[in-house]
Short mmCIF file of C-alpha atoms and ligand atoms in Angstrom, two decimals:
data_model
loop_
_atom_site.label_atom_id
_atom_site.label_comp_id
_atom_site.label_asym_id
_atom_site.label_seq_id
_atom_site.Cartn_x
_atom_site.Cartn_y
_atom_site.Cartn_z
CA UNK B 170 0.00 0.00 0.00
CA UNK B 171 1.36 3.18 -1.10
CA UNK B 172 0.12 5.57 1.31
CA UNK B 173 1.24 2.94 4.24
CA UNK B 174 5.04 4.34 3.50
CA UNK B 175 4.07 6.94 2.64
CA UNK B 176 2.34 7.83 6.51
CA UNK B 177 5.15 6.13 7.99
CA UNK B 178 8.29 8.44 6.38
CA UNK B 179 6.13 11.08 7.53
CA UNK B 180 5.82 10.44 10.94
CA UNK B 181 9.73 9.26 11.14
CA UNK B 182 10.66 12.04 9.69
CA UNK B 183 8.97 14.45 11.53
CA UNK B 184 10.38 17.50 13.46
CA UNK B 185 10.72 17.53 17.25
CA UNK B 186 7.51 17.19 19.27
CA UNK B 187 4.93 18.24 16.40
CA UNK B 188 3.10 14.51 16.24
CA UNK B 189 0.18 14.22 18.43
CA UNK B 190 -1.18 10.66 18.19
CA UNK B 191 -5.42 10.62 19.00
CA UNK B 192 -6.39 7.13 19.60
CA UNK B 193 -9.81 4.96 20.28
CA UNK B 194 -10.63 1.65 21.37
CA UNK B 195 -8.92 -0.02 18.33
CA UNK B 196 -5.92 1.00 19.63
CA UNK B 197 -6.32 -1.72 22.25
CA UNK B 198 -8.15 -4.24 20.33
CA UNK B 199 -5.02 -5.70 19.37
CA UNK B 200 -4.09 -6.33 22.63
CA UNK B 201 -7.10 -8.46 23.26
CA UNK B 202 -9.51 -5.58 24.61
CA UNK B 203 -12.70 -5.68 23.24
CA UNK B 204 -14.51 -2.38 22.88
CA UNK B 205 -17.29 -3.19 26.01
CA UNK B 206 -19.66 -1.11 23.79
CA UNK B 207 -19.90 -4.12 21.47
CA UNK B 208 -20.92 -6.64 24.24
CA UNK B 209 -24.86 -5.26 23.23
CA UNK B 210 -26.84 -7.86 22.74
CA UNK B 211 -24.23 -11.10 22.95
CA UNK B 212 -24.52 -10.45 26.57
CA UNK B 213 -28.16 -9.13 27.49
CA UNK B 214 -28.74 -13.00 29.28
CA UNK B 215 -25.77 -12.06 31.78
CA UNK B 216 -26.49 -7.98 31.81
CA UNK B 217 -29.95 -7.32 31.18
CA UNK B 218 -28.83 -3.38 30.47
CA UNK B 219 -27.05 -2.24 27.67
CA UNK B 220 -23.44 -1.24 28.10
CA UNK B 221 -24.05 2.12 27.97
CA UNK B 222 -26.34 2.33 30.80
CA UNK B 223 -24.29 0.23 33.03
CA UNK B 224 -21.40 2.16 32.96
CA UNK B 225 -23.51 5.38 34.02
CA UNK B 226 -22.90 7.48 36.78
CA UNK B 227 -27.03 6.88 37.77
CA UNK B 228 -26.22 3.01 37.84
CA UNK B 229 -23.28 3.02 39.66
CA UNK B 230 -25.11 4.84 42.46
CA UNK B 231 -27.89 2.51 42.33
CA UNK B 232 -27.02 -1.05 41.39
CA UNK B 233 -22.83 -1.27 41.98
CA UNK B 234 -23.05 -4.86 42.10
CA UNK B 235 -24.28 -5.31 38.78
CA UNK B 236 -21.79 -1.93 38.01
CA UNK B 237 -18.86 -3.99 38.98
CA UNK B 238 -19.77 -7.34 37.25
CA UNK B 239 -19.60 -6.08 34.34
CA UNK B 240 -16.96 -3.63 35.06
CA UNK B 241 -14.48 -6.72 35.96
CA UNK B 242 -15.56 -9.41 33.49
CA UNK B 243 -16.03 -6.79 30.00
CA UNK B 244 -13.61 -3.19 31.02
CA UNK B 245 -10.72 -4.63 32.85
CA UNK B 246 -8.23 -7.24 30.80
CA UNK B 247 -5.85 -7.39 33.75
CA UNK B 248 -3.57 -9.97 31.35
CA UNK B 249 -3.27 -7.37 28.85
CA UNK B 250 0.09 -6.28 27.31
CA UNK B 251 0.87 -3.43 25.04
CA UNK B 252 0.90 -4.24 21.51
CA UNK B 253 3.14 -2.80 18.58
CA UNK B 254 1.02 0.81 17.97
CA UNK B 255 1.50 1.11 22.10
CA UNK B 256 5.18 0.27 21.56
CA UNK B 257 6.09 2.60 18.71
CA UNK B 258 4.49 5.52 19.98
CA UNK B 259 6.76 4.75 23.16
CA UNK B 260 9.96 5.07 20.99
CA UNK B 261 8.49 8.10 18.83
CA UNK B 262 8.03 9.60 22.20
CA UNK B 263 11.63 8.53 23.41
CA UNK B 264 13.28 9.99 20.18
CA UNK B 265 11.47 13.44 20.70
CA UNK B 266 9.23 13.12 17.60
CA UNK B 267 5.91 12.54 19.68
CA UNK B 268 4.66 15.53 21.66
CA UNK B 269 1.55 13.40 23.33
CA UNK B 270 -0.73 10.44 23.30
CA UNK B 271 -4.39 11.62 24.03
CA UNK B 272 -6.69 8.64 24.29
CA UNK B 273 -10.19 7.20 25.31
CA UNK B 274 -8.91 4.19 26.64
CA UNK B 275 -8.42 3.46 30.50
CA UNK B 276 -6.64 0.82 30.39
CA UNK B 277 -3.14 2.57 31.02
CA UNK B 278 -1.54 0.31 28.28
CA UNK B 279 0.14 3.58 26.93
CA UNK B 280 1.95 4.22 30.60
CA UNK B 281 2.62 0.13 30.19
CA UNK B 282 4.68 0.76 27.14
CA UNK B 283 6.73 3.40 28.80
CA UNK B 284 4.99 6.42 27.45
CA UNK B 285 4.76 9.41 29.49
CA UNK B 286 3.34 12.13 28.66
CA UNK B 287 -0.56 10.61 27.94
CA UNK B 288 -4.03 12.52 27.69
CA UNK B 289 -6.45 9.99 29.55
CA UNK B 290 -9.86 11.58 28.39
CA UNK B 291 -12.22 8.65 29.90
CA UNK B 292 -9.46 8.10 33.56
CA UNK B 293 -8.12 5.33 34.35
CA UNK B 294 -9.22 1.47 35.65
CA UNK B 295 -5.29 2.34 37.55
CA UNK B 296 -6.39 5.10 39.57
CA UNK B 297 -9.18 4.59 42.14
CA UNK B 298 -10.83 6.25 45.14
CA UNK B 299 -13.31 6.07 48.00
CA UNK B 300 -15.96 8.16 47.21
CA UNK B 301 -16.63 9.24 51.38
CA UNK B 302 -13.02 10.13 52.57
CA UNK B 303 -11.11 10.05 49.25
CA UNK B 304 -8.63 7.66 50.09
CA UNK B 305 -6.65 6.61 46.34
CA UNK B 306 -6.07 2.54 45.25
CA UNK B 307 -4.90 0.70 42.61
CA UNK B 308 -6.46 -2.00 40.33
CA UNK B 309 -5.55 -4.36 42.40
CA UNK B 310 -7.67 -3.85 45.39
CA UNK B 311 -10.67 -3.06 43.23
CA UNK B 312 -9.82 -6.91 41.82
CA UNK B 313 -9.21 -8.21 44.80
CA UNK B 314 -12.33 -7.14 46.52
CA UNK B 315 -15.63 -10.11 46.39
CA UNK B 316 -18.20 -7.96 44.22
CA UNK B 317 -18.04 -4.25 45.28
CA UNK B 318 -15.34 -2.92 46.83
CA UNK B 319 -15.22 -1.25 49.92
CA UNK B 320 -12.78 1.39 51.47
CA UNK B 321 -11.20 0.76 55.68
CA UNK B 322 -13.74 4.05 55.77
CA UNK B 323 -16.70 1.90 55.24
CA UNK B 324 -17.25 4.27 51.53
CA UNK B 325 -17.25 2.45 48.28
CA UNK B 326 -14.46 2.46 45.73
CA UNK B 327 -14.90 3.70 42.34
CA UNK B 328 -12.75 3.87 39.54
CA UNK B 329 -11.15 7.36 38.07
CA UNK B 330 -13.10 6.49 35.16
CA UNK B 331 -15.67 8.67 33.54
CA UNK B 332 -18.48 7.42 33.57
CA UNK B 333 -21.53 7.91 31.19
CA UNK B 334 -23.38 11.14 32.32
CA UNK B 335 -20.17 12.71 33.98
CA UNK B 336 -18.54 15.33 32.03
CA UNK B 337 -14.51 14.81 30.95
CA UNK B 338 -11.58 16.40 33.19
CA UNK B 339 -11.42 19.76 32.06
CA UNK B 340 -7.32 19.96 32.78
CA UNK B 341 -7.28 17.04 31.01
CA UNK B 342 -9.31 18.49 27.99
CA UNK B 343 -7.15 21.67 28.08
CA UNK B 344 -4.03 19.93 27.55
CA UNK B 345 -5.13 17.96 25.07
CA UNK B 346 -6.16 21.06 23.16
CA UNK B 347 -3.19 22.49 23.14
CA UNK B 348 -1.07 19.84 21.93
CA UNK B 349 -3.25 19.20 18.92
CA UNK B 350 -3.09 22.87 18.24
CA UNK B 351 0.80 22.78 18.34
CA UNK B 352 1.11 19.74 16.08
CA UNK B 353 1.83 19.52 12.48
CA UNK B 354 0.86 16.15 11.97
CA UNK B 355 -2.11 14.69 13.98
CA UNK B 356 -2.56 10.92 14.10
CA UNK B 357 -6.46 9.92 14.42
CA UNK B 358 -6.52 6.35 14.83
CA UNK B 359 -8.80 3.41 15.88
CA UNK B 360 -11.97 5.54 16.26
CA UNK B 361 -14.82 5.84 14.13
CA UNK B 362 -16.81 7.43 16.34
CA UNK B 363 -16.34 11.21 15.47
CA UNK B 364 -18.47 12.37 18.27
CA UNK B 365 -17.80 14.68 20.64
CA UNK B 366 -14.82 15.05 21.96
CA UNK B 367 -12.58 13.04 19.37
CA UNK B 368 -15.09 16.03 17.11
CA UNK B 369 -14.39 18.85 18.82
CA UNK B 370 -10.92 18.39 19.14
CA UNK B 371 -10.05 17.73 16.02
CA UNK B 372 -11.23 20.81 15.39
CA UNK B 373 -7.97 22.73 16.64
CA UNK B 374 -5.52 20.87 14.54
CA UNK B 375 -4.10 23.40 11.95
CA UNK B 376 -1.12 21.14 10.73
CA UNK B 377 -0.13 19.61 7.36
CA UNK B 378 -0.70 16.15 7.69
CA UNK B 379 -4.24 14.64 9.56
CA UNK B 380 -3.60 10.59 8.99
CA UNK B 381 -6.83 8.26 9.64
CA UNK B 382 -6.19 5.00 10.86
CA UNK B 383 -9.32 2.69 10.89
CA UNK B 384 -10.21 -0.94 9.45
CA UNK B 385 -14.12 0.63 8.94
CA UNK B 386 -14.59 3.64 6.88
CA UNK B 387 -15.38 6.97 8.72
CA UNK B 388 -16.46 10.54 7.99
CA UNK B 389 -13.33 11.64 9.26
CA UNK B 390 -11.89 10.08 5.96
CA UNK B 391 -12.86 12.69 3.73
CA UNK B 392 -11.04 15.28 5.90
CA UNK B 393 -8.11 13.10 6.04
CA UNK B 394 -4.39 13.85 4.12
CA UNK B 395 -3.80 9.63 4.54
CA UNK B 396 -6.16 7.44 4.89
CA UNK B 397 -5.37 3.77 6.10
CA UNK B 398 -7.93 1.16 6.72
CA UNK B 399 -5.59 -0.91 8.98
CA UNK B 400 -5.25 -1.91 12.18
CA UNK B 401 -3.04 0.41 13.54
CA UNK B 402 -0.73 -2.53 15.11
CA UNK B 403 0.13 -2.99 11.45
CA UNK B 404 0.78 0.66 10.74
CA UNK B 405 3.11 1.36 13.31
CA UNK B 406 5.36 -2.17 12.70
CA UNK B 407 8.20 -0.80 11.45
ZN1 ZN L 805 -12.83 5.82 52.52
#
């Protein structure tokens, strides 16, 4: 594919900090993360909800149990490694060409790769805290914990995660702003959902180059300099 070397002597070429890579949930598929939106339907038997609604703020608060079920069996993939896209961006970063990561996935397997500096729009399954006294834990004693887990406080935990009805970290928004507006080239991949705020942010990108990675066509195509329906694993193994 022509435009495949094309995208990649672009990116390795590229000047100091001016690529800014914006992924989705295909980022991770390849690492054996399904995107929990597509468990509609396959699971209804098990979750009589739709994904959506179960990872609400209004059903965490009433039905956690059923919250956290489906939180541990569909959102966390505690076996999960990073996969080549996580990997390369990791060097790119290393070698000064990356300026950030921003991404929709929370399941830190950017910071796994040995990336640093990483937009988490959606939080974190990593980061955790009791929602009485505030008290911060890892994955680990979410896992650990029989069903819902419980702070020494007697408060529930809950994952730094937003959930559906919350609105995004602001700081987090802001930054990711920024760095779009100061790259050149802006790397959109493993998304085809151009809703708000992959949409919006998009928006502030005045560069040269705006490369689409996505097996399944998009309207974010037709705005696209390179266009590659890949997984983006494949792009970024060179
Ligand atoms: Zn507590």
């Amino acid at each position: 594919m022509e435009d495949l070397q094309v995208v990649r002597d672009i990116i390795d070429n590229a000047e100091p900090q001016s690529v800014v890579f914006f992924g989705g949930a295909g980022v991770s598929t390849e690492s054996g993360i399904p995107d929990f939106r597509s468990a509609k339907g396959v699971f209804n038997q098990r979750y009589p909800y739709p994904p959506e609604v179960i990872v609400s703020h209004s059903f965490f608060e009433e039905h956690p149990d059923v919250f956290y079920d489906f939180y541990k069996e569909k959102m966390v993939h505690e076996d999960a490694q990073p996969n080549q896209a996580h990997k390369k961006l990791a060097e790119l970063e290393e070698r000064g060409i990356l300026r950030s990561i921003i991404t929709q996935n929370v399941d830190g397997l950017h910071q796994a790769a040995g990336s640093k500096r990483v937009h988490e729009l959606h939080g974190s399954i990593h980061r955790n805290y009791c929602k009485q006294c505030g008290m911060r834990y890892g994955l680990d004693a979410v896992m650990a914990a029989d069903g819902v887990p419980y702070c020494e406080c007697g408060g529930i935990i809950r994952p730094d995660v937003v959930l559906y009805e919350e609105p995004l970290d602001q700081r987090v928004m802001q930054a990711a702003i920024e760095d779009i507006a100061k790259a050149k080239t802006l790397i959109i991949a493993g998304t085809s959902r151009v809703v708000y705020p992959a949409a919006g942010l998009t928006d502030f990108f005045t560069g040269d180059n705006l490369i689409v990675i996505n097996r399944d066509p998009s309207p974010l195509d037709r705005t696209a300099d390179h266009c590659l329906a890949m997984n983006v694993g494949e792009v970024f193994n060179w």
